[in-house]
Amino acid sequence: MSNVQLGSQHRATLTKDQSGSAALETDNVVVRYGGQTAVEGVTLGFPAGSVTGIIGPNGAGKSSLLGAISGMIPISQGSIRFDGKDVTGEPPFRLARAGLIKASQHAQVFGRMSVLDNLLVAEPNQRGERFAVAARGPHLWKAQERSAEERAMSLLSDFDLAHHAKTRCSLLSGGQQKIVEYLRALMARPKVLLLDEPSVGLAVHLVKRLAEDLARLAEDGCCVVLIEHEMGLIREASNRVVGMVSGKVVVDGTFEEVEQSEALQRAYLGAE
Amino acid sequence: MEYYISTVLVYLAVYALGAWALNLQFGLGGIVNFAFIVFEAVGAYVAGVMSLGSSGASLGITYIWGAKLPFPLPLLAGAVAGGLVALVIGPATMRKMRRDYQAAAMLVVAIILNQVVTNAKGIFNGAEGLAGVPSPLSQYFSASTYPWLYVIWGLFLMLIVYLFLQRLGRSPFGRTLRAIRDDEAAAVALGKNPWATRMTVFVIGGVIGGLAGGLLMEYIGAWGTSAWGYQETFVLVVAVVFGGIGNQRGALIGAALVGVILLQLTLFLPPVGYPGLINSLQWVVIGAAWLVVLWFRPDGILPERAFLGLSRKGRLDFRRGASGSAGEMDQRGEKAVSVG
């Protein structure tokens, strides 16, 4: 396991036992692809104001679990509750509108649009997004747009991307695109933020900044769930770590507790 | 010669309206609509039967829905009919299908509808189609003045549609549309509803297509099934690709180059070979132009701009302040990027 040295001032100490009411809950969730079971009976609660890291070897079912939570992958069994409501089977765009936002494993930017437009498109409840309003003219949505622009520029500045605001997004490097996707997710004002390997392609200083940002998000009440192979980020950003192997949760606790998990070590190292 | 020029200008207006509508659907919305010509056909037929009166028996033609509505109601009826047809075709071809299958489904729809209208003579008089459709208000003007007034009417409609589409394309609605086109899954993950958004522009495009068809019908006074073969859509597709996918001004240039200049040039070629060879060559020229553009300039003459904000001075100033280097922008609103 790699171990990037990060500042630990943001690291919270919340554990599963200390968690309050869960912003997100999965109850006995099963995901199957044909005859193959990717997620097998996962029951977890993710409280608001927490950062939960999900780790496990490739094929453990981590991405399938996040896909199921976000509504992108249909679940075969079980239920998902978000914000106190059963949202099982809801279309993913409705979940996103309610504040459940997912950033994908491979940067999925809107390549032909500018970086700034990539962020602006995520602003929720845009008046000008409705055809009837857009057709009547910019005077009905310009003020909201200006405020969204200021927020987007501020987010870009945080990650030194403001000077690329008008750059076509497809021209950015892979790491920069990952950051754009992350910032775009923030623009959507998430209540629950699902991140699938957000550190892929990022320079070390950006990983550190990401860890700090995630901690700040949690302080603001957001529930963050991230899948990650970069253990430095997991260690510094997460106040709870869930270990998955073969579609099942094998350990759930602090980073130190999970580090000692024999089941997880066996899965990673293949040792008997 | 004057009539020829005015007719070419009316055709320019019709092609421009069609190219803009297709650009909205295909260029901004990513809908590969190979059935677009159906909207124009429906607009032309409906504008025709709404001008011809309740019975075409005196002209020896049969059709449904005859009426004699005053200007500009037949044209508006044609536009509405285009939108209604889009409301029917859209769910059938876009709801459950992947985009590549959508293109095939649209093509099939265009072929089926053409065959139905050709063979069911009672709908719009079969292959012969409608004829003798009166031009609106023509009785009030001289034969030499009227074509130019019609050109002005066509240019006026072009202006209205252009401004409307520019407003739409630069709004958050247009931005969402482009996001869905670029990556549907990512747009869904941000709360966008691709189906509703695409369906909206499909219907708007249908309305504009119907308007274009009605405009042409009321000028030339006749419309048959040979005027809207599926290949007519490809003229507009090539115009949009030629001008620049996603760029309204590019679509206008494409419409002028492909829809008017390329098609008209072949009319001036000396007769060679068997009769009809020159007409066939039109499609060879269109197809070759498509390949040349895709090979050498896939983004078209005027590529889509990455940043489509309002670009008002205040907004630019804001960005200059925020980024500190807006002066580095090139003409496409982009900067040189250090990738790394």
Coordinates of C-alpha atoms in Angstrom, one line a residue:
Chain A
M1 CA 0.0 0.0 0.0
S2 CA 1.4 3.4 -1.0
N3 CA 1.5 6.0 1.7
V4 CA 1.6 9.7 0.7
Q5 CA 2.5 11.9 3.7
L6 CA -0.3 14.4 4.1
G7 CA -1.2 16.9 6.7
S8 CA -3.5 15.4 9.3
Q9 CA -5.0 18.5 10.8
H10 CA -8.3 17.8 9.0
R11 CA -8.6 14.2 10.0
A12 CA -11.8 13.6 11.9
T13 CA -12.3 10.8 14.4
L14 CA -15.8 9.8 13.6
T15 CA -16.4 6.0 13.7
K16 CA -19.4 4.0 12.7
D17 CA -20.4 3.7 16.4
Q18 CA -20.4 7.5 16.7
S19 CA -22.4 8.2 13.6
G20 CA -25.7 10.0 13.8
S21 CA -28.6 9.4 11.5
A22 CA -27.4 8.1 8.2
A23 CA -27.7 10.4 5.1
L24 CA -27.4 7.2 3.0
E25 CA -28.1 3.6 3.9
T26 CA -27.8 0.4 1.9
D27 CA -29.8 -2.6 3.2
N28 CA -28.7 -6.0 2.0
V29 CA -27.9 -4.7 -1.5
V30 CA -27.1 -7.3 -4.1
V31 CA -25.8 -6.6 -7.6
R32 CA -25.6 -9.3 -10.2
Y33 CA -24.4 -9.2 -13.7
G34 CA -26.0 -12.2 -15.3
G35 CA -25.0 -15.1 -13.1
Q36 CA -22.0 -13.2 -11.6
T37 CA -22.6 -11.6 -8.1
A38 CA -20.6 -8.4 -7.8
V39 CA -22.1 -7.1 -4.5
E40 CA -23.5 -9.6 -2.0
G41 CA -25.8 -8.4 0.7
V42 CA -24.1 -5.1 1.7
T43 CA -25.7 -3.2 4.5
L44 CA -24.0 0.0 5.4
G45 CA -25.0 3.5 6.8
F46 CA -23.2 6.6 5.8
P47 CA -23.8 9.6 8.1
A48 CA -23.8 13.2 7.1
G49 CA -20.6 15.0 7.8
S50 CA -18.4 11.9 7.3
V51 CA -15.8 10.7 4.9
T52 CA -16.0 6.9 4.3
G53 CA -13.3 5.2 2.3
I54 CA -14.1 2.0 0.6
I55 CA -11.1 -0.2 -0.1
G56 CA -10.5 -3.6 -1.5
P57 CA -8.7 -5.4 -4.4
N58 CA -9.9 -5.2 -7.9
G59 CA -13.2 -7.1 -8.4
A60 CA -14.2 -6.5 -4.8
G61 CA -17.5 -4.9 -5.9
K62 CA -16.6 -1.3 -4.8
S63 CA -17.5 0.4 -8.1
S64 CA -20.6 -1.8 -8.5
L65 CA -21.8 -0.7 -5.0
L66 CA -21.3 3.0 -5.8
G67 CA -23.0 2.5 -9.2
A68 CA -25.9 0.8 -7.4
I69 CA -26.2 3.6 -4.8
S70 CA -26.2 6.3 -7.6
G71 CA -28.9 4.4 -9.5
M72 CA -26.6 3.8 -12.5
I73 CA -26.5 0.1 -11.9
P74 CA -29.8 -1.7 -11.1
I75 CA -29.8 -3.7 -7.9
S76 CA -31.0 -7.3 -7.8
Q77 CA -32.0 -7.3 -4.2
G78 CA -32.2 -5.0 -1.2
S79 CA -32.9 -1.4 -0.8
I80 CA -31.3 2.1 -0.6
R81 CA -32.4 4.9 1.5
F82 CA -31.2 8.5 0.9
D83 CA -32.2 11.4 3.1
G84 CA -34.7 9.3 5.0
K85 CA -36.5 8.1 1.8
D86 CA -36.4 4.7 0.0
V87 CA -34.9 5.6 -3.4
T88 CA -34.5 2.0 -4.7
G89 CA -35.1 2.0 -8.4
E90 CA -35.2 5.7 -8.8
P91 CA -33.7 7.0 -12.0
P92 CA -30.2 8.3 -11.5
F93 CA -31.0 11.8 -12.7
R94 CA -33.6 12.2 -10.0
L95 CA -31.2 11.0 -7.3
A96 CA -28.7 13.5 -8.6
R97 CA -31.2 16.3 -8.5
A98 CA -31.9 15.4 -4.8
G99 CA -28.2 15.8 -4.0
L100 CA -26.7 12.3 -4.6
I101 CA -23.8 13.1 -6.9
K102 CA -21.3 10.6 -8.3
A103 CA -18.0 11.3 -10.0
S104 CA -16.8 8.4 -12.1
Q105 CA -13.6 6.4 -12.1
H106 CA -12.5 7.6 -15.5
A107 CA -12.8 11.3 -16.0
Q108 CA -16.1 12.0 -17.8
V109 CA -15.8 15.6 -18.9
F110 CA -17.9 17.3 -21.5
G111 CA -14.9 17.4 -23.9
R112 CA -16.2 20.0 -26.4
M113 CA -17.2 22.5 -23.8
S114 CA -15.0 24.9 -21.9
V115 CA -13.8 24.1 -18.3
L116 CA -16.0 26.8 -17.0
D117 CA -19.1 25.5 -18.8
N118 CA -18.3 22.0 -17.5
L119 CA -18.7 23.4 -14.0
L120 CA -21.7 25.7 -14.8
V121 CA -23.7 22.8 -16.2
A122 CA -23.7 21.2 -12.8
E123 CA -25.3 24.1 -11.0
P124 CA -28.6 22.8 -9.6
N125 CA -32.0 24.4 -10.2
Q126 CA -30.9 26.6 -13.0
R127 CA -33.8 28.7 -14.2
G128 CA -32.3 29.1 -17.7
E129 CA -32.2 25.3 -18.1
R130 CA -36.0 25.3 -18.6
F131 CA -36.9 25.7 -22.2
A132 CA -39.7 28.2 -21.5
V133 CA -37.3 30.4 -19.5
A134 CA -34.4 30.1 -22.0
A135 CA -36.7 31.0 -24.9
R136 CA -37.9 34.2 -23.2
G137 CA -34.4 35.6 -22.8
P138 CA -31.3 35.9 -20.6
H139 CA -32.8 38.6 -18.4
L140 CA -34.6 35.8 -16.6
W141 CA -31.5 33.8 -15.7
K142 CA -28.5 36.1 -16.0
A143 CA -28.3 37.0 -12.3
Q144 CA -28.3 33.4 -11.3
E145 CA -25.7 32.6 -14.0
R146 CA -23.4 35.4 -12.7
S147 CA -23.5 34.0 -9.2
A148 CA -22.9 30.5 -10.5
E149 CA -19.9 31.8 -12.5
E150 CA -18.4 33.4 -9.4
R151 CA -18.7 30.1 -7.5
A152 CA -17.3 28.1 -10.4
M153 CA -14.3 30.5 -10.7
S154 CA -13.7 30.3 -7.0
L155 CA -13.7 26.4 -7.1
L156 CA -11.3 26.5 -10.1
S157 CA -9.0 28.9 -8.3
D158 CA -8.8 26.5 -5.4
F159 CA -7.2 23.9 -7.7
D160 CA -5.2 26.4 -9.8
L161 CA -7.4 25.9 -12.8
A162 CA -8.9 29.4 -13.1
H163 CA -6.6 30.3 -16.0
H164 CA -8.0 27.3 -18.0
A165 CA -11.6 28.5 -17.5
K166 CA -12.3 29.0 -21.2
T167 CA -10.1 26.1 -22.4
R168 CA -11.8 23.3 -24.2
C169 CA -11.9 20.5 -21.6
S170 CA -10.7 17.8 -23.9
L171 CA -7.4 19.7 -24.2
L172 CA -6.6 19.3 -20.5
S173 CA -4.4 16.5 -19.1
G174 CA -6.1 13.4 -17.6
G175 CA -5.3 14.7 -14.0
Q176 CA -6.7 18.1 -14.8
Q177 CA -9.9 16.5 -16.2
K178 CA -10.2 14.5 -13.0
I179 CA -10.1 17.7 -11.0
V180 CA -12.6 19.3 -13.3
E181 CA -15.0 16.4 -12.8
Y182 CA -14.5 16.6 -9.0
L183 CA -15.1 20.4 -9.0
R184 CA -18.2 19.8 -11.3
A185 CA -19.5 17.4 -8.7
L186 CA -19.0 20.1 -6.0
M187 CA -20.9 22.6 -8.2
A188 CA -23.9 20.3 -7.9
R189 CA -24.0 21.0 -4.2
P190 CA -24.0 17.4 -3.1
K191 CA -25.6 16.1 0.1
V192 CA -23.9 12.8 -0.7
L193 CA -20.8 12.7 -2.8
L194 CA -19.6 9.4 -4.3
L195 CA -16.1 9.4 -5.7
D196 CA -14.6 6.6 -7.6
E197 CA -10.8 6.7 -7.4
P198 CA -10.6 10.5 -7.4
S199 CA -6.8 10.6 -7.1
V200 CA -6.0 8.7 -10.3
G201 CA -3.6 10.8 -12.4
L202 CA -3.2 13.6 -9.8
A203 CA 0.1 15.0 -8.7
V204 CA 1.0 14.4 -5.0
H205 CA 0.3 18.0 -4.0
L206 CA -3.1 17.8 -5.6
V207 CA -3.9 14.6 -3.7
K208 CA -3.1 16.4 -0.5
R209 CA -5.3 19.3 -1.5
L210 CA -8.1 16.9 -2.3
A211 CA -7.8 15.3 1.1
E212 CA -8.1 18.7 2.8
D213 CA -11.0 19.5 0.6
L214 CA -12.9 16.3 1.4
A215 CA -12.4 17.0 5.1
R216 CA -13.7 20.5 4.7
L217 CA -16.7 19.2 2.8
A218 CA -17.5 16.8 5.6
E219 CA -17.2 19.6 8.1
D220 CA -19.9 21.4 6.1
G221 CA -22.2 18.4 6.5
C222 CA -21.7 16.5 3.3
C223 CA -21.5 12.8 3.3
V224 CA -18.5 11.6 1.3
V225 CA -18.0 8.1 0.1
L226 CA -14.8 7.4 -1.8
I227 CA -13.3 4.3 -3.4
E228 CA -9.6 4.6 -3.5
H229 CA -6.4 2.6 -4.0
E230 CA -4.2 5.5 -2.8
M231 CA -4.0 4.6 0.9
G232 CA -2.4 8.0 1.8
L233 CA -5.7 9.7 0.7
I234 CA -7.8 7.1 2.5
R235 CA -5.7 7.5 5.7
E236 CA -5.8 11.3 5.7
A237 CA -9.3 12.0 4.4
S238 CA -11.4 9.2 5.8
N239 CA -12.8 8.9 9.4
R240 CA -14.1 5.5 8.6
V241 CA -12.9 2.8 6.3
V242 CA -14.9 -0.1 4.8
G243 CA -13.0 -3.1 3.4
M244 CA -14.6 -5.2 0.7
V245 CA -13.6 -8.5 -0.7
S246 CA -15.6 -10.6 -3.3
G247 CA -18.6 -8.4 -3.0
K248 CA -18.9 -8.5 0.8
V249 CA -17.9 -6.1 3.6
V250 CA -15.2 -7.9 5.5
V251 CA -14.1 -5.0 7.8
D252 CA -15.6 -1.7 8.9
G253 CA -13.7 0.7 11.2
T254 CA -10.9 3.2 11.5
F255 CA -8.0 3.1 9.2
E256 CA -5.8 1.5 11.8
E257 CA -8.4 -1.2 12.5
V258 CA -8.9 -2.0 8.9
E259 CA -5.1 -2.1 8.4
Q260 CA -5.0 -5.0 10.8
S261 CA -7.7 -6.9 9.0
E262 CA -6.4 -10.4 8.1
A263 CA -9.2 -10.9 5.5
L264 CA -8.2 -7.8 3.7
Q265 CA -4.5 -8.6 3.9
R266 CA -5.2 -12.0 2.5
A267 CA -7.2 -10.5 -0.4
Y268 CA -4.5 -8.0 -1.2
L269 CA -1.5 -10.3 -0.8
G270 CA -3.1 -13.6 -1.7
A271 CA -1.6 -15.1 1.5
E272 CA -3.3 -18.0 3.3
Chain B
M1 CA -32.9 36.1 -64.4
E2 CA -34.5 38.2 -61.6
Y3 CA -36.9 35.4 -60.8
Y4 CA -34.1 32.9 -60.8
I5 CA -32.1 34.9 -58.3
S6 CA -35.1 35.5 -56.0
T7 CA -35.9 31.8 -56.2
V8 CA -32.4 30.9 -55.2
L9 CA -32.6 33.3 -52.3
V10 CA -35.9 31.7 -51.2
Y11 CA -34.2 28.3 -51.4
L12 CA -31.3 29.7 -49.3
A13 CA -33.8 30.7 -46.6
V14 CA -35.4 27.2 -46.7
Y15 CA -32.0 25.4 -46.6
A16 CA -30.8 27.8 -43.8
L17 CA -33.9 27.1 -41.7
G18 CA -33.5 23.4 -42.3
A19 CA -29.7 23.5 -41.5
W20 CA -30.3 25.4 -38.3
A21 CA -33.0 23.1 -37.1
L22 CA -30.9 20.1 -37.9
N23 CA -27.9 21.7 -36.2
L24 CA -30.0 22.2 -33.1
Q25 CA -31.0 18.5 -33.1
F26 CA -27.7 17.0 -34.4
G27 CA -25.1 19.6 -33.7
L28 CA -26.1 20.6 -30.2
G29 CA -28.3 17.7 -29.2
G30 CA -26.4 14.8 -30.8
I31 CA -29.6 13.4 -32.4
V32 CA -28.6 11.8 -35.7
N33 CA -31.9 12.7 -37.4
F34 CA -31.9 11.1 -40.8
A35 CA -35.7 11.7 -41.0
F36 CA -35.4 15.5 -40.9
I37 CA -36.8 15.9 -44.4
V38 CA -40.1 14.5 -43.1
F39 CA -40.7 17.6 -41.0
E40 CA -40.2 19.8 -44.1
A41 CA -42.5 17.6 -46.1
V42 CA -45.3 17.7 -43.5
G43 CA -44.9 21.5 -43.2
A44 CA -45.2 21.8 -47.0
Y45 CA -48.2 19.5 -47.3
V46 CA -50.1 21.0 -44.4
A47 CA -49.4 24.6 -45.6
G48 CA -50.6 23.5 -49.0
V49 CA -53.9 21.9 -48.0
M50 CA -54.6 24.8 -45.7
S51 CA -54.2 27.2 -48.7
L52 CA -56.0 25.1 -51.4
G53 CA -59.4 25.1 -49.9
S54 CA -61.7 22.2 -48.9
S55 CA -61.7 20.5 -52.2
G56 CA -59.1 20.2 -54.9
A57 CA -61.5 18.5 -57.2
S58 CA -61.4 21.4 -59.7
L59 CA -57.6 20.8 -59.9
G60 CA -58.0 17.1 -60.1
I61 CA -56.2 16.4 -56.9
T62 CA -57.3 14.6 -53.7
Y63 CA -56.1 15.4 -50.2
I64 CA -57.2 15.5 -46.6
W65 CA -57.9 18.4 -44.2
G66 CA -58.5 21.0 -46.9
A67 CA -59.1 24.6 -45.8
K68 CA -58.5 28.1 -47.1
L69 CA -56.9 30.0 -44.2
P70 CA -55.7 33.5 -44.5
F71 CA -52.0 34.4 -44.4
P72 CA -49.9 33.5 -42.4
L73 CA -52.1 30.7 -40.8
P74 CA -51.2 28.0 -43.4
L75 CA -47.5 28.5 -42.7
L76 CA -48.1 28.4 -39.0
A77 CA -50.2 25.3 -39.4
G78 CA -47.3 23.7 -41.3
A79 CA -44.9 24.6 -38.5
V80 CA -47.2 23.1 -35.8
A81 CA -47.7 20.0 -37.9
G82 CA -43.9 19.6 -38.1
G83 CA -43.8 19.7 -34.3
L84 CA -46.6 17.2 -33.9
V85 CA -44.9 14.8 -36.2
A86 CA -41.7 15.1 -34.2
L87 CA -43.8 14.3 -31.1
V88 CA -44.8 11.0 -32.7
I89 CA -41.5 10.1 -34.3
G90 CA -39.4 11.1 -31.3
P91 CA -40.7 8.5 -28.7
A92 CA -40.7 5.8 -31.4
T93 CA -37.1 6.3 -32.4
M94 CA -35.3 7.8 -29.4
R95 CA -36.9 6.5 -26.2
K96 CA -35.2 3.1 -26.0
M97 CA -32.6 3.1 -28.7
R98 CA -28.9 3.8 -28.7
R99 CA -27.8 6.7 -30.9
D100 CA -26.5 4.6 -33.8
Y101 CA -29.7 2.6 -33.9
Q102 CA -31.7 5.9 -33.7
A103 CA -30.0 7.0 -36.9
A104 CA -31.1 3.8 -38.6
A105 CA -34.6 4.0 -37.2
M106 CA -35.0 7.6 -38.4
L107 CA -33.8 6.7 -41.9
V108 CA -36.3 3.8 -42.0
V109 CA -39.1 6.1 -40.8
A110 CA -38.3 8.6 -43.6
I111 CA -38.5 5.9 -46.2
I112 CA -41.7 4.4 -44.8
L113 CA -43.5 7.7 -44.6
N114 CA -42.5 8.6 -48.2
Q115 CA -43.8 5.2 -49.4
V116 CA -47.0 5.6 -47.5
V117 CA -47.7 9.1 -48.9
T118 CA -46.7 7.9 -52.4
N119 CA -49.0 4.9 -52.4
A120 CA -52.0 6.2 -50.3
K121 CA -53.2 8.7 -52.8
G122 CA -56.0 10.0 -50.7
I123 CA -53.6 11.7 -48.2
F124 CA -51.7 14.2 -50.3
N125 CA -52.4 13.1 -53.9
G126 CA -49.8 10.4 -54.0
A127 CA -46.6 10.8 -56.0
E128 CA -48.0 13.7 -58.1
G129 CA -48.5 15.6 -54.9
L130 CA -50.1 19.0 -54.4
A131 CA -50.1 21.6 -57.1
G132 CA -51.6 25.0 -57.7
V133 CA -51.1 26.2 -54.1
P134 CA -51.7 29.9 -54.1
S135 CA -48.9 32.2 -52.9
P136 CA -50.1 34.3 -50.0
L137 CA -51.1 37.9 -50.7
S138 CA -49.8 37.5 -54.3
Q139 CA -53.0 39.1 -55.7
Y140 CA -52.0 42.5 -54.1
F141 CA -48.6 42.8 -55.9
S142 CA -47.2 42.7 -59.4
A143 CA -45.6 39.6 -60.7
S144 CA -42.2 41.3 -60.8
T145 CA -42.4 42.7 -57.2
Y146 CA -43.8 39.7 -55.4
P147 CA -40.8 37.3 -55.6
W148 CA -38.6 40.0 -53.9
L149 CA -41.2 40.6 -51.2
Y150 CA -41.3 36.9 -50.6
V151 CA -37.5 36.9 -50.4
I152 CA -37.7 39.6 -47.7
W153 CA -40.4 37.5 -45.9
G154 CA -38.0 34.5 -46.0
L155 CA -35.1 36.5 -44.7
F156 CA -37.3 37.9 -42.0
L157 CA -38.2 34.4 -40.9
M158 CA -34.5 33.4 -41.0
L159 CA -33.6 36.3 -38.8
I160 CA -36.3 35.4 -36.2
V161 CA -35.3 31.7 -36.1
Y162 CA -31.5 32.6 -36.0
L163 CA -32.0 34.9 -33.0
F164 CA -34.2 32.4 -31.3
L165 CA -31.7 29.6 -31.7
Q166 CA -28.8 31.7 -30.7
R167 CA -30.7 32.7 -27.5
L168 CA -31.5 29.0 -26.9
G169 CA -28.0 27.7 -27.7
R170 CA -26.3 30.2 -25.4
S171 CA -28.6 29.7 -22.4
P172 CA -28.2 27.1 -19.7
F173 CA -30.7 25.0 -21.7
G174 CA -28.2 24.9 -24.6
R175 CA -25.3 24.2 -22.3
T176 CA -27.2 21.2 -20.8
L177 CA -28.0 20.0 -24.3
R178 CA -24.3 20.1 -25.3
A179 CA -23.4 18.3 -22.1
I180 CA -25.8 15.5 -22.8
R181 CA -24.4 15.3 -26.4
D182 CA -20.8 15.1 -25.1
D183 CA -21.4 12.5 -22.3
E184 CA -24.9 11.4 -21.5
A185 CA -23.9 9.3 -18.5
A186 CA -22.0 12.2 -16.9
A187 CA -25.0 14.5 -17.6
V188 CA -27.4 12.1 -15.9
A189 CA -25.0 11.9 -12.9
L190 CA -25.5 15.7 -12.6
G191 CA -29.3 15.5 -12.6
K192 CA -30.0 16.1 -16.3
N193 CA -32.8 14.3 -18.0
P194 CA -31.5 13.4 -21.5
W195 CA -34.8 12.1 -22.8
A196 CA -36.8 15.3 -22.0
T197 CA -34.1 17.6 -23.2
R198 CA -33.6 15.8 -26.5
M199 CA -37.3 15.5 -27.1
T200 CA -37.7 19.2 -26.6
V201 CA -35.2 20.1 -29.3
F202 CA -36.5 17.3 -31.5
V203 CA -39.9 19.0 -31.4
I204 CA -38.5 22.6 -31.8
G205 CA -36.5 21.3 -34.8
G206 CA -39.7 19.7 -36.2
V207 CA -41.5 23.1 -35.9
I208 CA -38.7 24.9 -37.7
G209 CA -38.5 22.1 -40.3
G210 CA -42.3 22.5 -40.9
L211 CA -41.8 26.2 -41.2
A212 CA -39.1 25.7 -43.9
G213 CA -41.3 23.3 -45.8
G214 CA -44.3 25.6 -45.6
L215 CA -42.2 28.6 -46.8
L216 CA -41.1 26.7 -49.9
M217 CA -44.5 25.3 -50.6
E218 CA -46.1 28.7 -50.6
Y219 CA -43.5 30.0 -53.0
I220 CA -43.3 27.2 -55.6
G221 CA -46.9 26.1 -55.2
A222 CA -46.3 22.4 -55.6
W223 CA -44.9 19.5 -53.6
G224 CA -44.7 15.8 -54.3
T225 CA -43.0 12.8 -52.8
S226 CA -39.9 13.1 -55.1
A227 CA -39.1 16.4 -53.3
W228 CA -38.6 14.7 -50.0
G229 CA -36.7 11.5 -50.6
Y230 CA -34.6 10.4 -47.6
Q231 CA -31.4 11.6 -49.5
E232 CA -32.7 15.3 -49.1
T233 CA -31.8 15.0 -45.4
F234 CA -28.2 14.3 -46.4
V235 CA -28.0 17.7 -48.1
L236 CA -28.7 19.3 -44.8
V237 CA -26.4 16.9 -42.9
V238 CA -23.6 17.8 -45.2
A239 CA -24.4 21.5 -44.9
V240 CA -24.2 21.3 -41.1
V241 CA -21.0 19.2 -41.1
F242 CA -19.5 21.5 -43.8
G243 CA -20.3 24.7 -41.9
G244 CA -19.3 23.4 -38.5
I245 CA -21.3 21.1 -36.2
G246 CA -22.8 23.0 -33.4
N247 CA -22.3 26.5 -34.9
Q248 CA -25.3 28.3 -36.2
R249 CA -23.3 30.7 -38.4
G250 CA -21.4 27.7 -39.8
A251 CA -24.7 26.0 -40.6
L252 CA -25.7 29.1 -42.5
I253 CA -22.5 29.0 -44.5
G254 CA -23.0 25.3 -45.1
A255 CA -26.5 25.8 -46.3
A256 CA -25.4 28.4 -48.7
L257 CA -22.4 26.3 -50.0
V258 CA -24.0 22.9 -50.2
G259 CA -27.8 23.6 -50.4
V260 CA -27.5 26.4 -52.9
I261 CA -24.1 26.8 -54.6
L262 CA -23.1 23.1 -55.0
L263 CA -26.6 22.1 -56.2
Q264 CA -27.1 25.1 -58.5
L265 CA -23.6 24.8 -60.1
T266 CA -24.5 21.4 -61.6
L267 CA -27.4 23.1 -63.4
F268 CA -24.9 25.2 -65.4
L269 CA -22.9 22.2 -66.5
P270 CA -23.2 21.5 -70.3
P271 CA -25.3 18.4 -71.0
V272 CA -23.2 15.3 -71.1
G273 CA -24.0 11.7 -71.3
Y274 CA -27.5 10.3 -71.0
P275 CA -30.4 12.5 -69.9
G276 CA -30.5 12.8 -66.1
L277 CA -26.8 12.2 -65.7
I278 CA -26.2 15.8 -64.4
N279 CA -29.0 15.4 -61.9
S280 CA -27.4 12.2 -60.6
L281 CA -24.1 14.0 -60.4
Q282 CA -25.6 16.4 -57.8
W283 CA -25.6 13.5 -55.3
V284 CA -22.1 12.5 -56.2
V285 CA -20.9 16.0 -55.6
I286 CA -22.8 16.2 -52.2
G287 CA -21.3 12.8 -51.1
A288 CA -17.8 13.8 -52.2
A289 CA -18.1 17.1 -50.3
W290 CA -19.1 15.2 -47.2
L291 CA -16.1 12.9 -47.4
V292 CA -13.7 15.8 -48.2
V293 CA -14.9 17.8 -45.1
L294 CA -14.7 14.8 -42.8
W295 CA -11.2 14.0 -44.0
F296 CA -9.6 17.5 -44.0
R297 CA -11.7 19.6 -41.6
P298 CA -13.9 17.4 -39.4
D299 CA -14.9 20.4 -37.3
G300 CA -16.2 22.3 -40.3
I301 CA -15.5 25.8 -41.6
L302 CA -16.6 27.5 -38.4
P303 CA -16.0 25.0 -35.5
E304 CA -18.2 25.1 -32.4
R305 CA -16.8 27.4 -29.8
A306 CA -15.9 25.8 -26.5
F307 CA -17.3 28.7 -24.5
L308 CA -20.8 29.7 -25.4
G309 CA -21.6 32.2 -22.7
L310 CA -23.3 35.4 -23.5
S311 CA -19.9 37.1 -24.0
R312 CA -21.1 40.4 -22.9
K313 CA -18.4 42.9 -22.0
G314 CA -19.1 42.6 -18.3
R315 CA -18.8 38.9 -18.3
L316 CA -15.5 39.0 -20.2
D317 CA -14.2 41.6 -17.8
F318 CA -15.1 39.3 -15.0
R319 CA -13.2 36.5 -16.5
R320 CA -10.2 38.7 -17.3
G321 CA -10.2 39.6 -13.6
A322 CA -10.5 36.1 -12.5
S323 CA -8.1 34.4 -14.9
G324 CA -5.8 37.4 -15.5
S325 CA -5.0 36.3 -19.0
A326 CA -8.0 36.5 -21.2
G327 CA -5.9 38.2 -23.8
E328 CA -4.3 34.9 -24.6
M329 CA -7.6 33.6 -26.0
D330 CA -7.5 32.6 -29.6
Q331 CA -10.4 33.1 -31.9
R332 CA -12.2 30.0 -30.7
G333 CA -12.1 31.3 -27.2
E334 CA -9.4 28.9 -26.2
K335 CA -6.0 29.1 -24.8
A336 CA -2.8 27.3 -25.5
V337 CA -2.7 24.5 -22.9
S338 CA 0.3 23.0 -21.3
V339 CA -0.7 19.5 -21.0
G340 CA 0.9 17.7 -18.1

